[in-house]
Coordinates of C-alpha atoms in Angstrom, one line a residue:
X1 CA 73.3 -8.6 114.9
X2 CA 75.0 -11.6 116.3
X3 CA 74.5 -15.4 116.4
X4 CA 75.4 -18.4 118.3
X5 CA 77.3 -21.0 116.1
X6 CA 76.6 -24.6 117.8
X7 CA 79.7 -26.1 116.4
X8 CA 82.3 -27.0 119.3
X9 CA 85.8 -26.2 118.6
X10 CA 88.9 -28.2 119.2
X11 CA 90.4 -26.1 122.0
X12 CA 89.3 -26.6 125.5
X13 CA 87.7 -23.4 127.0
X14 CA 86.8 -21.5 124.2
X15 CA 83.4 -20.5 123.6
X16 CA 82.6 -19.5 119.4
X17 CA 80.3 -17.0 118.9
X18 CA 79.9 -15.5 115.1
X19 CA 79.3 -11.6 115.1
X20 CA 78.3 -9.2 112.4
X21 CA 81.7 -6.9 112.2
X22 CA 81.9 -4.3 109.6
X23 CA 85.3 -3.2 108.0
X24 CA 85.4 -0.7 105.2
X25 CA 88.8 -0.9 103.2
X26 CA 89.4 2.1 100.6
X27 CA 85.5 3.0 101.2
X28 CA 84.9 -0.8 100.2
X29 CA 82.1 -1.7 102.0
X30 CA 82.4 -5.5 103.4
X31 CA 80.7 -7.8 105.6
X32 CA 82.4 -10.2 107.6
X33 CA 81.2 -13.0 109.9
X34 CA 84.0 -13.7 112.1
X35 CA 84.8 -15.7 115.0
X36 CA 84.6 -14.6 118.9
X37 CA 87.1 -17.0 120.8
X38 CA 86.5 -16.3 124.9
X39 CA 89.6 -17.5 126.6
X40 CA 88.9 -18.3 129.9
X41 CA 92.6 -18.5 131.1
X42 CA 92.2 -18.1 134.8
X43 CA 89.6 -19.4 136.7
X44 CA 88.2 -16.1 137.6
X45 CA 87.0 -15.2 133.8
X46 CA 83.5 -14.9 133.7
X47 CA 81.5 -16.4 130.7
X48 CA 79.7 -14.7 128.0
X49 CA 76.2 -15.4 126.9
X50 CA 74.1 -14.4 123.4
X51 CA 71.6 -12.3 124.9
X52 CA 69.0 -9.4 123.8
X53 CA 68.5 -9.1 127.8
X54 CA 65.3 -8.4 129.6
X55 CA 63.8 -5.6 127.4
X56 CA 64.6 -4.8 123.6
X57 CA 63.8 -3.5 120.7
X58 CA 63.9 -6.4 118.3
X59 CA 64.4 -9.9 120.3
X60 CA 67.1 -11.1 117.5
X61 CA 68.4 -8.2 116.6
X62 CA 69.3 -7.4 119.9
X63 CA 71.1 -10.2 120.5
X64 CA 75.3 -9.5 122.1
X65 CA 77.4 -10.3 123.9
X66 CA 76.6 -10.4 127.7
X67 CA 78.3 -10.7 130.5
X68 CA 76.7 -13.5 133.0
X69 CA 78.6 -13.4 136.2
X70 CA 79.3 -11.0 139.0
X71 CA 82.8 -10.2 140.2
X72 CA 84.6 -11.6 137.1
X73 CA 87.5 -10.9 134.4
X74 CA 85.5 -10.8 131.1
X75 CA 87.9 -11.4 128.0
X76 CA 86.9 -11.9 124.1
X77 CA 88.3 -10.9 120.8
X78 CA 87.9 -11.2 117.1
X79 CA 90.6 -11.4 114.3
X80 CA 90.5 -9.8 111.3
X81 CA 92.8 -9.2 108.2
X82 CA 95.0 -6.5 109.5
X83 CA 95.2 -2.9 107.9
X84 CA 96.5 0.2 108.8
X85 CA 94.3 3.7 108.8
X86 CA 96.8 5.7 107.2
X87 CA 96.0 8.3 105.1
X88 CA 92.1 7.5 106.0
X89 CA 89.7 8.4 108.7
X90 CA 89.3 5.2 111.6
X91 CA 85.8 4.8 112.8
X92 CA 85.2 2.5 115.8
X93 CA 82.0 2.2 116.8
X94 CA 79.5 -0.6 119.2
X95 CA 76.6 -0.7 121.9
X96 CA 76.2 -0.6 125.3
X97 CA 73.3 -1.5 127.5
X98 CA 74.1 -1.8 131.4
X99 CA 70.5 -2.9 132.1
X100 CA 71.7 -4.3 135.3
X101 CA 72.0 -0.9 137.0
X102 CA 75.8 -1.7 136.9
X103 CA 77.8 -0.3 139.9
X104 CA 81.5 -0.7 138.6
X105 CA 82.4 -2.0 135.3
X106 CA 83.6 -1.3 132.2
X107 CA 81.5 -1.0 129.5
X108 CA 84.7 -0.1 126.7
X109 CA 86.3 -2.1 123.7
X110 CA 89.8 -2.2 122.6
X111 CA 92.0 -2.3 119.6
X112 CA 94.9 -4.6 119.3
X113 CA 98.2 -5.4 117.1
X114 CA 98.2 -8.2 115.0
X115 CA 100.6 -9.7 117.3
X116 CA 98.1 -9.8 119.9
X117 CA 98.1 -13.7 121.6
X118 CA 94.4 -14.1 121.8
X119 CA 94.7 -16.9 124.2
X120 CA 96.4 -15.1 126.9
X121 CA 95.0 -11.9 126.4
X122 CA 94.5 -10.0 129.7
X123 CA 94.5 -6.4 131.4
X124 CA 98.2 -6.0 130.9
X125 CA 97.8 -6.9 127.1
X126 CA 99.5 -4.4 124.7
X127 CA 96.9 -2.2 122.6
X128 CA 96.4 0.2 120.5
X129 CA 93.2 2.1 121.6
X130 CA 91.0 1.3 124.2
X131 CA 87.7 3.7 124.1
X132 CA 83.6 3.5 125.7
X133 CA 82.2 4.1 129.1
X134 CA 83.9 3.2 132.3
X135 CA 81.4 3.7 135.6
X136 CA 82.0 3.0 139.3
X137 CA 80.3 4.2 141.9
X138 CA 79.2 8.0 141.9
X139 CA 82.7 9.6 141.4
X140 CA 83.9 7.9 138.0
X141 CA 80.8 7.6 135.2
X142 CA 83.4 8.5 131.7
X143 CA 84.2 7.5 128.6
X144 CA 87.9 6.4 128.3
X145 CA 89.9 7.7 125.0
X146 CA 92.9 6.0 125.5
X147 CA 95.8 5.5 122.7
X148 CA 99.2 3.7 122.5
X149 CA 102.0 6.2 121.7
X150 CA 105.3 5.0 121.2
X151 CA 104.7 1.8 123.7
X152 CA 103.1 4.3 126.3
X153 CA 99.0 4.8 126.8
X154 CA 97.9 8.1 127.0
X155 CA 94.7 8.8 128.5
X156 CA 92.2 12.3 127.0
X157 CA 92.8 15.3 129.6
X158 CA 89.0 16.1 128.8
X159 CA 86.7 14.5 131.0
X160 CA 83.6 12.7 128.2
X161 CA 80.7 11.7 130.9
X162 CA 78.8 8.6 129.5
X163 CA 75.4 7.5 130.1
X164 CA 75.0 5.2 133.0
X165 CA 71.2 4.3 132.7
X166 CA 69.7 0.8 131.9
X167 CA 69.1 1.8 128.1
X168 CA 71.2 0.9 124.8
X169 CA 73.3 3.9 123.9
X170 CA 75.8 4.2 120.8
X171 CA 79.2 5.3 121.4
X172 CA 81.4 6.5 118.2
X173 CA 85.3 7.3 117.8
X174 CA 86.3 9.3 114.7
X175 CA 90.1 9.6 114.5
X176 CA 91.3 11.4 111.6
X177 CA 94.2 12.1 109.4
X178 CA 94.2 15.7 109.9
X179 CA 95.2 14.9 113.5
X180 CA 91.8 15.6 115.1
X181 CA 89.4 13.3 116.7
X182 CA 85.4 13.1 117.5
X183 CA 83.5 11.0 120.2
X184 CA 79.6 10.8 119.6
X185 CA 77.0 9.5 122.3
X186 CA 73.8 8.1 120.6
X187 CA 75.0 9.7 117.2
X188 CA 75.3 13.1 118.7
X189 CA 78.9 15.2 119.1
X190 CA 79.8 15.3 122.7
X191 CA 83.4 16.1 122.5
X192 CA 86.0 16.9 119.6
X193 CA 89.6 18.6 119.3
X194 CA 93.2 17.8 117.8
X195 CA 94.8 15.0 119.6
X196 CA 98.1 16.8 119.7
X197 CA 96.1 19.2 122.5
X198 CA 93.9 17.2 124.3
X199 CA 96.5 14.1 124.6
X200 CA 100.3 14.5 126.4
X201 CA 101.8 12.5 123.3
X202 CA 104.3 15.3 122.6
X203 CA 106.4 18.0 124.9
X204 CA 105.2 21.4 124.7
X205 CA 106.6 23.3 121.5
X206 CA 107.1 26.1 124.5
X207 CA 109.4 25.8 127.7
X208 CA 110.4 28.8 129.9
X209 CA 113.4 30.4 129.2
X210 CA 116.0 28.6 132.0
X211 CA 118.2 31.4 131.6
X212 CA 115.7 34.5 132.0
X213 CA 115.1 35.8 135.5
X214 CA 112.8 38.6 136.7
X215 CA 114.8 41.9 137.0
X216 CA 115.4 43.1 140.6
X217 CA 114.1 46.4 139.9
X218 CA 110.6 45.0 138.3
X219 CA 108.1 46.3 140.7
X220 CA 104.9 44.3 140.3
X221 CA 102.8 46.0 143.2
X222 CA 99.8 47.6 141.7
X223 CA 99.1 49.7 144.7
X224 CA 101.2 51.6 147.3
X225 CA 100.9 52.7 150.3
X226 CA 100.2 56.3 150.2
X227 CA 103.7 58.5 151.5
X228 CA 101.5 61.6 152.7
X229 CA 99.0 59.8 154.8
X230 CA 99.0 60.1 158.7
X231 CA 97.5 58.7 161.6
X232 CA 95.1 60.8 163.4
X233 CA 96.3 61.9 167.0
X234 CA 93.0 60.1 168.4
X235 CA 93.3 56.9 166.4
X236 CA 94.8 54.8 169.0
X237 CA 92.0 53.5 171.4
X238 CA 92.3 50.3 173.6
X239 CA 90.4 47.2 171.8
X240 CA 88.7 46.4 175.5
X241 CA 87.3 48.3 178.0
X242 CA 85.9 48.0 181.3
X243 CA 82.3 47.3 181.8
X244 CA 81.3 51.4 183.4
X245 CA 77.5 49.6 183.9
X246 CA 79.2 46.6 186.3
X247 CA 79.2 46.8 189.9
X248 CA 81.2 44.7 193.0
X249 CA 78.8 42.1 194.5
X250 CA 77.2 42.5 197.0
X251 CA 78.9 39.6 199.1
X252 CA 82.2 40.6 197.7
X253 CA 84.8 39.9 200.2
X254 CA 88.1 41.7 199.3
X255 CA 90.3 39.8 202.4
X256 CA 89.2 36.2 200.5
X257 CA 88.6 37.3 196.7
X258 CA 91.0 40.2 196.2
X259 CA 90.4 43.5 194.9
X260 CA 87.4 43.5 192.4
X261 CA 87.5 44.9 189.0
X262 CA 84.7 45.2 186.3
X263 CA 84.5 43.2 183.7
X264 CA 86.0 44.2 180.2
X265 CA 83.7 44.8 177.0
X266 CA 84.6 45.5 173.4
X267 CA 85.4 49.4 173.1
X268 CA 82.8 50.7 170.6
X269 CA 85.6 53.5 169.8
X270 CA 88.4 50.6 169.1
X271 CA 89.2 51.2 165.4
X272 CA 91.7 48.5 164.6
X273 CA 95.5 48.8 163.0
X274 CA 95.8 51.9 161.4
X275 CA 97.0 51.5 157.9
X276 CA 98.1 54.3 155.3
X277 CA 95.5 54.3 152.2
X278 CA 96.5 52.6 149.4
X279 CA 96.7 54.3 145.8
X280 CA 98.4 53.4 142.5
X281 CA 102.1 52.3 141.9
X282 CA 103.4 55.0 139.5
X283 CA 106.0 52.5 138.9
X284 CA 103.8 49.8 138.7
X285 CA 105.0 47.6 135.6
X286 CA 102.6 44.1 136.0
X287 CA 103.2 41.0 136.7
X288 CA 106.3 39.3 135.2
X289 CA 106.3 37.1 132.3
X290 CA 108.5 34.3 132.0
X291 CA 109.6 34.6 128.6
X292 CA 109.7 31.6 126.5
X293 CA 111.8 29.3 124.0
X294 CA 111.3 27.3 121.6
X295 CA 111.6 23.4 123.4
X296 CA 114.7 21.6 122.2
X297 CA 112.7 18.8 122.8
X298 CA 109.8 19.2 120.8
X299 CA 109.1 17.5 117.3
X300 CA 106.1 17.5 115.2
X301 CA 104.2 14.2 114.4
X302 CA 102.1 14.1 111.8
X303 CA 101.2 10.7 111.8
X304 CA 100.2 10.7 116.2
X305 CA 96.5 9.6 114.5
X306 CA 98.2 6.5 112.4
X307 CA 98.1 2.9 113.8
X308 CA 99.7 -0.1 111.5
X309 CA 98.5 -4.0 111.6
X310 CA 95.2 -3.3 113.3
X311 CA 93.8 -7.0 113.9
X312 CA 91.8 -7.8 116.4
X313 CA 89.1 -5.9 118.4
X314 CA 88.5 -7.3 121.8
X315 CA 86.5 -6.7 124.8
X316 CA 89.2 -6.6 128.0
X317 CA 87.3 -5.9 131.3
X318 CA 86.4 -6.6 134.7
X319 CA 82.4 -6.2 136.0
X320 CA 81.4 -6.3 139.7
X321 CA 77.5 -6.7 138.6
X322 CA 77.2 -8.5 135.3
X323 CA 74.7 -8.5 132.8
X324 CA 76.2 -5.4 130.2
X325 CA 75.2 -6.6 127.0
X326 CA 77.8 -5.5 124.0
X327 CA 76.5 -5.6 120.0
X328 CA 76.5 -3.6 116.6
X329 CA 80.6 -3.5 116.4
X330 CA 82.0 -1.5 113.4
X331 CA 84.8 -0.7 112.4
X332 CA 85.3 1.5 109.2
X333 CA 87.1 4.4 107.3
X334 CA 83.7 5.7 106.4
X335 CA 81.7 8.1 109.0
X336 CA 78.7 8.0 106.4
X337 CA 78.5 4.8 106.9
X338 CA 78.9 4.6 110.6
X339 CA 76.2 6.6 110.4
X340 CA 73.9 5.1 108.5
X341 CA 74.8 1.7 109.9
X342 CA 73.6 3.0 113.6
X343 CA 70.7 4.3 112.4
X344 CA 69.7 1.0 110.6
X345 CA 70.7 -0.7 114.0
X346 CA 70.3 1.5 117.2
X347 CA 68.3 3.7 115.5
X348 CA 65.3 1.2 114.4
X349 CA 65.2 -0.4 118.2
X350 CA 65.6 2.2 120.5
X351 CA 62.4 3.4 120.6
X352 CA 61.0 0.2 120.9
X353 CA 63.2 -0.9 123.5
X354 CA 62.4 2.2 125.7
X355 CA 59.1 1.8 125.4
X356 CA 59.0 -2.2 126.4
X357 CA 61.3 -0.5 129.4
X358 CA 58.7 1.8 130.2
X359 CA 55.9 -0.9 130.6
X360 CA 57.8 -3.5 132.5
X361 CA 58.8 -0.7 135.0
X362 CA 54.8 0.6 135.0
X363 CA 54.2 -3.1 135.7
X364 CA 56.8 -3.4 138.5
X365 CA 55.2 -0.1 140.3
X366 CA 51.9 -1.3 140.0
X367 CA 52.9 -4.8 141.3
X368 CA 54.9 -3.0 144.3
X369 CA 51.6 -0.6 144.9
X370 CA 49.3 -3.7 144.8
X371 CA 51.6 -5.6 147.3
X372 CA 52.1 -2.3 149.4
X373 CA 48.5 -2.2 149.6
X374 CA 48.0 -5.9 150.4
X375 CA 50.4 -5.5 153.0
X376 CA 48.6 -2.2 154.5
X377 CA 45.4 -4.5 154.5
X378 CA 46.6 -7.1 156.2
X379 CA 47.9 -5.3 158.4
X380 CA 45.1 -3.5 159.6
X381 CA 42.8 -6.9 159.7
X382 CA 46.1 -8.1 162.1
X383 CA 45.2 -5.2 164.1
X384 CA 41.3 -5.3 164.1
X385 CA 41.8 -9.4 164.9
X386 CA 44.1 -8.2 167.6
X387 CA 41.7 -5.4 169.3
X388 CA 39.0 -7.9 169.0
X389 CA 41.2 -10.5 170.7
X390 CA 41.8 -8.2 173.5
X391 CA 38.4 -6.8 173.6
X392 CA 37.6 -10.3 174.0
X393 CA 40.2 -10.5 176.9
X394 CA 38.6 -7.6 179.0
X395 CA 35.1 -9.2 178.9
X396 CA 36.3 -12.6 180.1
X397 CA 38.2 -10.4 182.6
X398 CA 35.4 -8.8 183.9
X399 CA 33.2 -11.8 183.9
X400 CA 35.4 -13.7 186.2
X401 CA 36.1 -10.5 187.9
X402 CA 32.1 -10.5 188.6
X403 CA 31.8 -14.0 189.1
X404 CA 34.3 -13.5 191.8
X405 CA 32.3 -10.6 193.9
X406 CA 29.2 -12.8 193.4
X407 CA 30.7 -16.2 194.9
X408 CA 32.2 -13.6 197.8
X409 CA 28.8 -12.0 198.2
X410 CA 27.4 -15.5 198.7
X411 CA 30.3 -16.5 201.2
X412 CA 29.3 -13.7 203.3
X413 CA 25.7 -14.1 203.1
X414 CA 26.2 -17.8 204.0
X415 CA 28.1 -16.8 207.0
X416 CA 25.7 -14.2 208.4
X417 CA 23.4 -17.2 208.4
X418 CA 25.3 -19.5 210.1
X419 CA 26.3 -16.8 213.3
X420 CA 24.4 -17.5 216.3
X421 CA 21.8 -14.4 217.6
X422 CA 22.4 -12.0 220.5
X423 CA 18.8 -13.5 222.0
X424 CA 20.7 -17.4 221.6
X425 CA 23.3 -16.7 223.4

């Protein structure tokens, strides 16, 4: 869906990329090519890349944005004419691949004012909606639902899990004018509702009553003790006992250890507190209710969903391991077409893409098993070169060792010879 334009613009550290970006005024279907200024404004910004990545579906269709550096701030946007989704459905919608097995990153795109300063836009940069998957580590793997209320973001109380495999997935936001919204994951509904309940944009239409107090006499125990219930004479028994089976040493010795007693030993008649059986409250009313009011401070909005002077969608970010690879951005006031624009898109290369997955990984194992066993081999010639060494070792060992006992053997014999006789002397 996208392409790299060559030409070199006029400011200094911007890089211009042209992107396919679909916006659909009054069910107008138009298609714009627009331009993708990166503003690297602090030396820390990492730089973006046209890439399809190590395994696709279609090697130019594939082609997105992609982050190329570890441990940096990753900022780009594109202006459009602005427009406001009043009265109209707002479908945002994109791609993510993390085929770099990310470990924290964010993988999300957000919505921004016309007023937005594209050259000094950065994490504290005012939007409108920021929305996709967010993953780091094991404990945060979600897909953020964020929207700008009255200067103030409120995040979704739901909790969306996104994918966090190496694959492409599709992620879609429907916000409509009936107040409700819908998030899709690879065209599929994973999470719905009305944005006045699953968001804290409002105060609750109820509050308890400040003024209402639970009466003294409300008795809210459901069970009693029973009046007419008695202890039994032999109830009370001592928890320990003395051992009756234990008896004083042998070497006992009062004058030095004192007087001896047995050992105690839990008293298999001990039967705990006594307590009266319990039976039901004949006053018994239930738990109190706090009544409540109406909120003083509650006030419907009917127009929570409704964003003017939408501009400019821009990808705001930071990426431990890089290599996330963006594409297939839409935005549109037709779900129709979002869907038929993701099947055209996603839909043709997934497959493909997962299968050219599937072989390089096959490959990889069979490469890992091959140098696994090459390893294993050489290993066990090291080992046969090694007994054969010492093998070697022991026979020159016990060569020398017999070469010694001859030579003494010889010495002696020499010396025998060389001793004069009983009958000489």
């Amino acid at each position: 869906m996208s392409k790299l334009q060559h030409n070199k613009p006029n400011q200094t550290n911007i890089t211009v990329l042209t992107v396919t970006l679909c916006l659909t005024y009054n069910y107008n279907y138009l298609l714009y090519n627009l331009i993708w200024g990166s503003y690297l404004t602090r030396s820390d910004y990492g730089e973006w890349k046209l890439m399809a990545g190590d395994f696709y579906g279609d090697a130019e269709k594939d082609k997105g944005l992609q982050t190329s550096q570890d441990a940096r701030f990753y900022a780009v946007s594109s202006r459009f004419e602005p427009f406001s989704n009043e009265g109209k459905p707002l479908v945002i919608q994109f791609t993510v691949k993390h085929e770099q097995k990310i470990d924290c990153g964010g993988g999300y795109v957000k919505i921004f004012p016309s007023d937005l300063d594209q050259a000094d836009m950065h994490g504290e940069s005012s939007y409108y909606i920021m929305f996709g998957p967010d993953i780091c580590g094991y404990s945060t793997k979600k897909v953020h639902v964020i929207f700008n209320y009255k200067g103030k973001t409120h995040l979704i109380k739901k909790e969306i899990k996104c994918k966090d495999d190496e694959l492409t997935h599709l992620y879609t936001l429907i916000l409509n004018p009936d107040q409700t919204y819908e998030v899709k994951i690879d065209n599929e509904k994973v999470e719905s509702g009305s944005l006045e309940d699953d968001w804290d944009f409002l105060p609750p239409k109820k509050i308890q009553d400040p003024e209402a107090k639970q009466p003294e006499d409300w008795d809210d125990r459901a069970k009693i003790d029973d009046a007419d219930d008695t202890k039994p004479e032999d109830w009370d028994k001592p928890e320990n006992i003395p051992d009756p089976d234990a008896k004083k040493p042998e070497d006992w010795d009062e004058d030095m250890d004192g007087e001896w007693e047995p050992p105690m030993i839990p008293n298999p008649e001990y039967k705990g507190e006594w307590k009266p059986k319990q039976i039901d409250n004949p006053n018994y009313k239930g738990p109190w209710v706090h009544p409540e009011i109406d909120n003083p401070e509650y006030s419907a909005d009917l127009n929570i969903y409704k964003f003017d002077n939408i501009a400019v969608l821009g990808l705001d970010l930071w990426q431990v391991k890089s290599g996330t690879i963006f594409d297939n951005f839409l935005i549109t006031d037709d779900v129709k077409e979002a869907e038929d624009m993701a099947k055209e898109t996603w839909g043709v290369t997934k497959e493909p893409e997962r299968k050219m997955k599937q072989e390089q990984d096959d490959l990889k194992r069979k490469e890992e098993e091959e140098k696994n066993k090459q390893q294993e081999t050489e290993a066990d010639e090291d080992e046969d070169l090694g007994e054969e060494e010492e093998e070697e070792e022991e026979e020159e060992e016990e060569g020398e060792e017999a070469t010694k006992d001859l030579e003494e053997a010889l010495s002696e014999m020499e010396d025998e010879k060389v001793q004069p006789s009983h009958t000489e002397l």
